PDB file of C-alpha atoms in Angstrom:
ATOM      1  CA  UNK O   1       0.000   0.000   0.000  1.00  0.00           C
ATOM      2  CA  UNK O   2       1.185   3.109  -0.718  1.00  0.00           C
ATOM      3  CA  UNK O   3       0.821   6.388   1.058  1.00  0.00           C
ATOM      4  CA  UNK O   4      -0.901   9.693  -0.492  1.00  0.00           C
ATOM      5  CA  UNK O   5       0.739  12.745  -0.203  1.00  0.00           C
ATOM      6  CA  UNK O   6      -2.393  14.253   0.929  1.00  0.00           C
ATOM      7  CA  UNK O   7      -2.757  11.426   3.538  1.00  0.00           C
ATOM      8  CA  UNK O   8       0.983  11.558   5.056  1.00  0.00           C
ATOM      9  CA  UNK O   9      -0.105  15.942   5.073  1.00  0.00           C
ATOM     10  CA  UNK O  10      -3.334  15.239   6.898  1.00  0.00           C
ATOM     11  CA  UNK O  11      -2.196  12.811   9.284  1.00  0.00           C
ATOM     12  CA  UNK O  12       1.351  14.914  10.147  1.00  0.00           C
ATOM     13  CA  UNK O  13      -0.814  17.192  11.824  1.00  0.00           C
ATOM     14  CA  UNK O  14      -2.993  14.902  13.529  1.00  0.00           C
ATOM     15  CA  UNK O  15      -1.327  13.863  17.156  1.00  0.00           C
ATOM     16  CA  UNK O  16      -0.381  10.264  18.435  1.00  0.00           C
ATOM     17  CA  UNK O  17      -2.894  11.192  21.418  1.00  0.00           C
ATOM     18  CA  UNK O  18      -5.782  12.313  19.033  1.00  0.00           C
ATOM     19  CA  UNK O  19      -5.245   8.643  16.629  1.00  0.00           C
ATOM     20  CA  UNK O  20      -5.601   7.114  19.891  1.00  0.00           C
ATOM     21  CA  UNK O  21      -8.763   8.968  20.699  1.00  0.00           C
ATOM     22  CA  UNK O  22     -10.284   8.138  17.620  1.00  0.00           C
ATOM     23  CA  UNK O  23      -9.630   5.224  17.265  1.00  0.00           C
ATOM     24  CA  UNK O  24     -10.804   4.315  21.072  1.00  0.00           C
ATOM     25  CA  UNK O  25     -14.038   5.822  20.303  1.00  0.00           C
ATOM     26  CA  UNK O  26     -14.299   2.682  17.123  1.00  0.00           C
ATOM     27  CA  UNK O  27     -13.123  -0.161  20.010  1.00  0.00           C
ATOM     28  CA  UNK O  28      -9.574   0.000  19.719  1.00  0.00           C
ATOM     29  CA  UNK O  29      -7.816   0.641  22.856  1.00  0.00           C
ATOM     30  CA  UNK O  30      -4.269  -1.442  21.595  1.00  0.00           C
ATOM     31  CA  UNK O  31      -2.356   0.945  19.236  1.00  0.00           C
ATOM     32  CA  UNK O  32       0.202   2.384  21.061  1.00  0.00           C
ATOM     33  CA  UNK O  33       3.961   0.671  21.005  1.00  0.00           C
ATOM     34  CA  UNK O  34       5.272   0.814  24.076  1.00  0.00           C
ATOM     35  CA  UNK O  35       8.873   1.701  24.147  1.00  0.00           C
ATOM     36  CA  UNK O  36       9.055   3.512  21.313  1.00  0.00           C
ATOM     37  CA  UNK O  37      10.244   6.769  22.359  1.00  0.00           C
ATOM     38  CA  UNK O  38      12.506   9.535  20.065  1.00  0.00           C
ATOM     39  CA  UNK O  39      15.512   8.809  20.016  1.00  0.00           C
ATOM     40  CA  UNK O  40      16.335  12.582  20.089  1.00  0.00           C
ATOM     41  CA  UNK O  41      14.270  15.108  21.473  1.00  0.00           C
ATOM     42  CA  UNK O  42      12.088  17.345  19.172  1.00  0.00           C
ATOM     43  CA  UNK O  43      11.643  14.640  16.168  1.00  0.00           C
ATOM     44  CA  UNK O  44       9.054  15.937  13.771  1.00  0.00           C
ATOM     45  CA  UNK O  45       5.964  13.656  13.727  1.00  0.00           C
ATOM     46  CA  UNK O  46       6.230  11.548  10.534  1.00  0.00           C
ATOM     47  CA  UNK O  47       4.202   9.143   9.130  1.00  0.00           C
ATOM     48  CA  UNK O  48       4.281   5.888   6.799  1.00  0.00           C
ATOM     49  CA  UNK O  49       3.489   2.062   5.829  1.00  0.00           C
ATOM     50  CA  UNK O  50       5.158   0.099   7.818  1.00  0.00           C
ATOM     51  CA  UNK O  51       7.591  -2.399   6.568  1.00  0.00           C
ATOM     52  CA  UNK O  52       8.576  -5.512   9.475  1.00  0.00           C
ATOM     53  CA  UNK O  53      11.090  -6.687  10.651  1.00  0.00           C
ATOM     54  CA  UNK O  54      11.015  -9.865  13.324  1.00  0.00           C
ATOM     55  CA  UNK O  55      13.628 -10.757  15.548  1.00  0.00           C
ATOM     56  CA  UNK O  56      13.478 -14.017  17.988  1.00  0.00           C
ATOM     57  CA  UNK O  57      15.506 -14.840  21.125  1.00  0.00           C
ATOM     58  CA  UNK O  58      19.152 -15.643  20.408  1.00  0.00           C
ATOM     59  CA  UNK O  59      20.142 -19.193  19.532  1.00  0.00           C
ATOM     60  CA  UNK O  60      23.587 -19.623  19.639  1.00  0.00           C
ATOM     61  CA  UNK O  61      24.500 -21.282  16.736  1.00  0.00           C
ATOM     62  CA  UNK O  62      22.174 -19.150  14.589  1.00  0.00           C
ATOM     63  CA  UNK O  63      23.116 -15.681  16.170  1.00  0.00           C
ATOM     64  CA  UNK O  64      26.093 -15.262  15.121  1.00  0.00           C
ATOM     65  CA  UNK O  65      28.509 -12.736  13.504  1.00  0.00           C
ATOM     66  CA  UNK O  66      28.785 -14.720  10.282  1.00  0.00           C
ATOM     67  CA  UNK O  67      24.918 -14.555  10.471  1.00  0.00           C
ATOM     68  CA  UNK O  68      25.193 -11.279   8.765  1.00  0.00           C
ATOM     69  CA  UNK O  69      25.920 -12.533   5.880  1.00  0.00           C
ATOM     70  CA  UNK O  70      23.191 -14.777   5.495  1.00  0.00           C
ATOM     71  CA  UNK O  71      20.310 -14.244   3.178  1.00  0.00           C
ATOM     72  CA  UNK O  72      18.346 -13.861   5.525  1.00  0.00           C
ATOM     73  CA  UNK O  73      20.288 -10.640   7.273  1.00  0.00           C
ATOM     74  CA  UNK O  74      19.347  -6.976   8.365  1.00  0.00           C
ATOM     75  CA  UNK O  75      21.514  -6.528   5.664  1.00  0.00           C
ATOM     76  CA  UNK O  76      19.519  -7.643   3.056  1.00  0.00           C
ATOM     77  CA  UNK O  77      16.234  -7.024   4.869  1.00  0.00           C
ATOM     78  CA  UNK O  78      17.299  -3.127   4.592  1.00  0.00           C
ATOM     79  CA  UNK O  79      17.950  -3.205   0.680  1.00  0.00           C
ATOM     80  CA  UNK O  80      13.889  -4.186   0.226  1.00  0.00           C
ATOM     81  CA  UNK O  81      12.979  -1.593   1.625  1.00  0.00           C
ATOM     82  CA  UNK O  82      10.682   0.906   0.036  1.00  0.00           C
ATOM     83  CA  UNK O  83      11.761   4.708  -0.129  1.00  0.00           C
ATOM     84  CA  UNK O  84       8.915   6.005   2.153  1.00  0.00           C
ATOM     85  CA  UNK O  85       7.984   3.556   4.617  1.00  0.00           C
ATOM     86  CA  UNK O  86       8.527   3.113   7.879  1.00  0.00           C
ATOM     87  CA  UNK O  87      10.969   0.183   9.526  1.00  0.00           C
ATOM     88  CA  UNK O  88       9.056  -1.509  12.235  1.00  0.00           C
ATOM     89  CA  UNK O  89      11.003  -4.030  14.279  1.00  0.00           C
ATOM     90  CA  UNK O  90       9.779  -6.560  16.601  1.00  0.00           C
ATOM     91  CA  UNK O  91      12.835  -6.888  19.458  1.00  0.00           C
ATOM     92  CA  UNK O  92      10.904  -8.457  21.803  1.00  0.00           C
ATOM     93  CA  UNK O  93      11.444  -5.434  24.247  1.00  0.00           C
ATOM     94  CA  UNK O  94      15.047  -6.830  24.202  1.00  0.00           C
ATOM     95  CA  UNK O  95      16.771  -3.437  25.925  1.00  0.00           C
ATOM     96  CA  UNK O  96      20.569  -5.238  25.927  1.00  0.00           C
ATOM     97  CA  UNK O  97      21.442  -5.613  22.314  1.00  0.00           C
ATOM     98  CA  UNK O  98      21.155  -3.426  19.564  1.00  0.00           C
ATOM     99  CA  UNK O  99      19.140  -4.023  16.550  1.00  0.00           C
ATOM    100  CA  UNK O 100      20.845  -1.562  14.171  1.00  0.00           C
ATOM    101  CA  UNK O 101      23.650   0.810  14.093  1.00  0.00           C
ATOM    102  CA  UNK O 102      25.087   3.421  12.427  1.00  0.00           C
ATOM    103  CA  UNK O 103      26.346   1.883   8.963  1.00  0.00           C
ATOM    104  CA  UNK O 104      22.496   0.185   8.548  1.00  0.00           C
ATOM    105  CA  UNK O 105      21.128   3.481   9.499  1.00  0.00           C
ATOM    106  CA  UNK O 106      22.868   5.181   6.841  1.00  0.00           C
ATOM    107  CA  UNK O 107      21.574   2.488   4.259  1.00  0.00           C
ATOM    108  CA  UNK O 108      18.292   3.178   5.199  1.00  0.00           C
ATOM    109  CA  UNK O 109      18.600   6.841   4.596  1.00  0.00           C
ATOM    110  CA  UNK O 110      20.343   6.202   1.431  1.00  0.00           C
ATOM    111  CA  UNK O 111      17.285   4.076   0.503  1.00  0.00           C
ATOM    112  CA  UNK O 112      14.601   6.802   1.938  1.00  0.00           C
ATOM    113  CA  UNK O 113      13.360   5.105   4.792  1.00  0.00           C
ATOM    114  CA  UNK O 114      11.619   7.652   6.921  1.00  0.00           C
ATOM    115  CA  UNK O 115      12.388   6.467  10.309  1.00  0.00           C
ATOM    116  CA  UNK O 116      12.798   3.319  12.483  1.00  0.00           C
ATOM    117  CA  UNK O 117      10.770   2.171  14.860  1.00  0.00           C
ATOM    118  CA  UNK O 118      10.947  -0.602  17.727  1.00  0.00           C
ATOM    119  CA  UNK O 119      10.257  -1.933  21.213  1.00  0.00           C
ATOM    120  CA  UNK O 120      13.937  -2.974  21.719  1.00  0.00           C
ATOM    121  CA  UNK O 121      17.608  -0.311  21.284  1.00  0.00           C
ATOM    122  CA  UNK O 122      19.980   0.616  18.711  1.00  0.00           C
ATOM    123  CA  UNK O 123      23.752   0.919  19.222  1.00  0.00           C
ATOM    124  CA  UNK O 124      26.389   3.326  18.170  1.00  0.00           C
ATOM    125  CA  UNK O 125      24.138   6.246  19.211  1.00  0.00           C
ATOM    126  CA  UNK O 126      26.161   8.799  17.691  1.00  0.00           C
ATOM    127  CA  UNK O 127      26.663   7.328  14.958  1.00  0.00           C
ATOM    128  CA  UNK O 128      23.064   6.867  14.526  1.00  0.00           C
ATOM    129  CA  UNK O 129      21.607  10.226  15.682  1.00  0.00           C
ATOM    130  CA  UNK O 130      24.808  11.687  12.788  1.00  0.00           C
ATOM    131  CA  UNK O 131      23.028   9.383   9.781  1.00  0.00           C
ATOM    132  CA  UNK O 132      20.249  12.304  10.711  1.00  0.00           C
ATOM    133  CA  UNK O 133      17.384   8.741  10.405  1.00  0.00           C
ATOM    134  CA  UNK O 134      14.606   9.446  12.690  1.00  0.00           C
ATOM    135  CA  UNK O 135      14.466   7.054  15.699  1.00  0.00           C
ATOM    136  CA  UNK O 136      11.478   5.709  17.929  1.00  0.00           C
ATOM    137  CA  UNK O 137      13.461   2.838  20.499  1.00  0.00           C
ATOM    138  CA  UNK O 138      13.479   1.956  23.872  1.00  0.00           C
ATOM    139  CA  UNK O 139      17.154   3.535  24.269  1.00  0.00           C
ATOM    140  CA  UNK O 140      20.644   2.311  23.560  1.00  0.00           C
ATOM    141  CA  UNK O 141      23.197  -0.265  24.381  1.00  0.00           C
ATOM    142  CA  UNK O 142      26.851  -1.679  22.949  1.00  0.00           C
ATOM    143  CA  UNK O 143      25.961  -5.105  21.918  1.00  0.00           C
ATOM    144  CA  UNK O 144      25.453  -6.057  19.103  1.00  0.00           C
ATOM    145  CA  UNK O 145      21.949  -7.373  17.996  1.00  0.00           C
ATOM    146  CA  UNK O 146      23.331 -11.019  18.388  1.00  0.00           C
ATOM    147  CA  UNK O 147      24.366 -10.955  21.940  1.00  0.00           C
ATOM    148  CA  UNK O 148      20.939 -11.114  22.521  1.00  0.00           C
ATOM    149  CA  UNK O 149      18.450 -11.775  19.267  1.00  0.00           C
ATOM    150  CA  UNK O 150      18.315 -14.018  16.343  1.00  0.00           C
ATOM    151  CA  UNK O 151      17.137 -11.619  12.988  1.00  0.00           C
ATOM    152  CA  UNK O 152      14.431 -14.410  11.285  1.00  0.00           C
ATOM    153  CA  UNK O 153      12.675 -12.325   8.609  1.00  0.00           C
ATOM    154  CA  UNK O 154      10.548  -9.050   7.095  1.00  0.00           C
ATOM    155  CA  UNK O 155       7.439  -8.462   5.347  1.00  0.00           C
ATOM    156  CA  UNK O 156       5.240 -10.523   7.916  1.00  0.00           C
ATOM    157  CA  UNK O 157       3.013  -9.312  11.060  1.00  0.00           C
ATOM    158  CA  UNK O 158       4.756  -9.152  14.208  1.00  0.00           C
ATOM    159  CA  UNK O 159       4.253  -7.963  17.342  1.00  0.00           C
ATOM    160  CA  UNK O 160       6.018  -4.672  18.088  1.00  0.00           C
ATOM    161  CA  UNK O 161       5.743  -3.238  21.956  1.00  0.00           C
ATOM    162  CA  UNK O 162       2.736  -5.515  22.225  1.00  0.00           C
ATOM    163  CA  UNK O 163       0.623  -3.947  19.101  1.00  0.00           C
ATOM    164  CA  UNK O 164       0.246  -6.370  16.097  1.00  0.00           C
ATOM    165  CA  UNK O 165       1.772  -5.031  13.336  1.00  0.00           C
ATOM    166  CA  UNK O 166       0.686  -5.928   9.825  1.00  0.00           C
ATOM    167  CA  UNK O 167       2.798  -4.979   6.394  1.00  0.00           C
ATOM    168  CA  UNK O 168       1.556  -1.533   5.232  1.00  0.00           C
ATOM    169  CA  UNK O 169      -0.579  -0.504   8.447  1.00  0.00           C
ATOM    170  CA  UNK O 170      -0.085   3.277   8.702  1.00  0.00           C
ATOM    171  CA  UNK O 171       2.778   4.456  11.595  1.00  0.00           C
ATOM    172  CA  UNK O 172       2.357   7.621  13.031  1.00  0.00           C
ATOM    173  CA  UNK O 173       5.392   8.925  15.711  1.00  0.00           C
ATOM    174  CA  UNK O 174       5.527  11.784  17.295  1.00  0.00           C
ATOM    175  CA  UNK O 175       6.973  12.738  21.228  1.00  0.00           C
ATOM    176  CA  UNK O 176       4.157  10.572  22.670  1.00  0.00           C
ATOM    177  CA  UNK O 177       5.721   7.631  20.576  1.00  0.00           C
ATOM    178  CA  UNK O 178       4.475   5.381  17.698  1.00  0.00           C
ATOM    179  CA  UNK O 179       0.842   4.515  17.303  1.00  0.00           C
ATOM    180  CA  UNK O 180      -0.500   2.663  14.716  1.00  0.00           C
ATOM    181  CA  UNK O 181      -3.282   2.942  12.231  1.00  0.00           C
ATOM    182  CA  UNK O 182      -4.790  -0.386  10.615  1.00  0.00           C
ATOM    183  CA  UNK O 183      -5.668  -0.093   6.940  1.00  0.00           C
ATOM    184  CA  UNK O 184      -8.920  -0.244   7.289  1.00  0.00           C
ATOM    185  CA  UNK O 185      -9.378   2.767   9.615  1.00  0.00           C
ATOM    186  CA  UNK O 186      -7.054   5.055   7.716  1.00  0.00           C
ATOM    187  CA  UNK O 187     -10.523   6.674   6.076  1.00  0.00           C
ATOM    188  CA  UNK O 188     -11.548   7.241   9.378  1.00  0.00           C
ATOM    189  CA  UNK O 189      -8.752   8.636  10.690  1.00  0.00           C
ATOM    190  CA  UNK O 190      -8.381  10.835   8.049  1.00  0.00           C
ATOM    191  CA  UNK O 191     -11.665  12.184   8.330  1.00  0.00           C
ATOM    192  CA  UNK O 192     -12.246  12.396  12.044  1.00  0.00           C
ATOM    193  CA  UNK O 193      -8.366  13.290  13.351  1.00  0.00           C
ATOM    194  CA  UNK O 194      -8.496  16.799  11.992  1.00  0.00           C
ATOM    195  CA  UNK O 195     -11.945  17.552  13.950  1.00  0.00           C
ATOM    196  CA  UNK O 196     -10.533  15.663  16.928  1.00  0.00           C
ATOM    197  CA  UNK O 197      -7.758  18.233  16.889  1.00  0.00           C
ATOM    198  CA  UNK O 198      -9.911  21.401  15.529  1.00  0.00           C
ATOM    199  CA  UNK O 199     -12.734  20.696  18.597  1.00  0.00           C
ATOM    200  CA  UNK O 200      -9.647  20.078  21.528  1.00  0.00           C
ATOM    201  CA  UNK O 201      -7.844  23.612  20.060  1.00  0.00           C
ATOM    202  CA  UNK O 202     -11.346  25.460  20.693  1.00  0.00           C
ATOM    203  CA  UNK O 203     -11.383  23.370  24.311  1.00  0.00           C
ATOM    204  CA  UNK O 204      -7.956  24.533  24.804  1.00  0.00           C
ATOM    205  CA  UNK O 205      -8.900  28.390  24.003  1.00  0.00           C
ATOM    206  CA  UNK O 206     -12.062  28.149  26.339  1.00  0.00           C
ATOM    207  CA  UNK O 207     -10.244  26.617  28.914  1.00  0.00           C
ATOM    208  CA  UNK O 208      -7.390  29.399  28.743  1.00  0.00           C
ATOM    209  CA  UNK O 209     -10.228  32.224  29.038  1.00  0.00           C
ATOM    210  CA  UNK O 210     -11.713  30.567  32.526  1.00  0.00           C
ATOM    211  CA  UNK O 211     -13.959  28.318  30.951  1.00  0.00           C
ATOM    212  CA  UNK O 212     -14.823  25.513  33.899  1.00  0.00           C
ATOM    213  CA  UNK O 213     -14.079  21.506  32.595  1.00  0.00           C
ATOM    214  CA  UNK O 214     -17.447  20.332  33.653  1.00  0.00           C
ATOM    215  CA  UNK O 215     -20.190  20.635  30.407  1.00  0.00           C
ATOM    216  CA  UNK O 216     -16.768  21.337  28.458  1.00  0.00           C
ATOM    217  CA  UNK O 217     -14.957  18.408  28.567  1.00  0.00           C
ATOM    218  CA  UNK O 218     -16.555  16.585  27.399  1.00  0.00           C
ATOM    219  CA  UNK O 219     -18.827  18.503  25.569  1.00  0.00           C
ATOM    220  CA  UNK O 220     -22.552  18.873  27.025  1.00  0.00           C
ATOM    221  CA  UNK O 221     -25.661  20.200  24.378  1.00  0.00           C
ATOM    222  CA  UNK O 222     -25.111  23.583  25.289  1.00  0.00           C
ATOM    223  CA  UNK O 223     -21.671  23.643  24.219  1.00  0.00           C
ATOM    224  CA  UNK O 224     -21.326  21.647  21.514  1.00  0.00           C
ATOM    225  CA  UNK O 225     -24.193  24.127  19.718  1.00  0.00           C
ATOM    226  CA  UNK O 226     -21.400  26.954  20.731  1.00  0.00           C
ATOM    227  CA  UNK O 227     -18.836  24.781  19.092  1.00  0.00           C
ATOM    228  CA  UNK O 228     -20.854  24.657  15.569  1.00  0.00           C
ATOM    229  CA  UNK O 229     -21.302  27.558  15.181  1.00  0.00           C
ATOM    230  CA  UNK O 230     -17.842  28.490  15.194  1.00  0.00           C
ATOM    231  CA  UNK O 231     -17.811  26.605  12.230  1.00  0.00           C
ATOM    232  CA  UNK O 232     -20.294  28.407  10.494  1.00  0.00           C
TER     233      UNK O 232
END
């Protein structure tokens, strides 16, 4: 699946916290990947299909360095994927080995990956944060990703920060983290994110000029009538 422009501008302005409003509001309260933080403070919010990644505990005569080599590598996983999407990796929350580092993040930029996302670390942060790839992890360490996890495959579901992840379901990161969107909400998203975030900016601006919480948030009759007809 591929992305619109006008879809990747709709959604960029459309928070983590509002997606997961929304999307509560249609029954799904498991979206949010926990662990995913920015890797560096003040990351844009970007948005993308995902493309997986699935690691598995290590085994040690399959996690190895000559593994890297295999056809069945990072390596190789990395030069399939699309310019535009976004890397999701299941680590298993593994927080003492690092998935990727600085020479795979440069591939990825080189192949216009828009950012990386997963529940476990990367390693050679400043080499990483220098490749200028946007990061979502669970923070850092010096081992290498097979002190720890055995790489198995891409292009499958997985199970990132305990959300399922499906090829092509829409990532959206911001400071709050990476949420995700199945393909068959993305419509919905689309069309009720930007009135999630028009209707909480008009809460916000009532709020600020001594407006009390209670018929407000959340909205009783009399206030959602004031609210349309500000949009009048």
């Amino acid at each position: 699946m591929s992305l619109s422009a006008e879809a990747i501008a709709t959604l960029s302005h459309v928070s983590t916290a509002t997606i997961t409003t929304v999307l509560l509001k249609k029954g799904l309260r498991n979206i949010w990947m926990r662990g995913t933080k920015p890797l560096k403070p003040g990351q844009k919010r970007l948005v993308g299909p995902a493309f997986t990644l699935r690691f598995v505990p290590a085994r040690e005569d399959l996690a190895t360095p000559e593994s890297w080599s295999s056809p069945i590598s990072t390596r190789t996983a990395i030069e399939a994927m699309p310019a535009g999407c976004i890397a999701v990796v299941d680590a298993m929350g593994i927080t003492d080995a690092g998935i990727f580092g600085d020479i795979l993040c440069a591939r990825m930029v080189k192949r216009g990956v828009t950012a990386l996302i997963t529940d476990g670390v990367v390693r050679d942060v400043e080499g990483v944060l220098g490749t200028g790839l946007p990061v979502w992890c669970d923070g850092y360490a010096a081992p290498p990703s097979v002190a720890g996890l055995t790489f198995v495959g891409w292009g499958e579901p997985i199970g990132c920060g305990g959300v399922a992840v499906f090829p092509n379901d829409v990532v959206v990161a911001d400071q709050d983290g990476a949420v995700l969107i199945p393909q068959a909400f993305l419509d919905h998203v689309l069309a009720e994110g930007p009135e999630q975030e028009r209707m909480e900016a008009w809460i916000v601006n009532e709020v600020n000029n001594g407006a009390q919480l209670p018929g407000l948030y959340p909205m009783n009759a009399e206030t959602k009538a004031r609210y349309a007809a500000t949009k009048k």
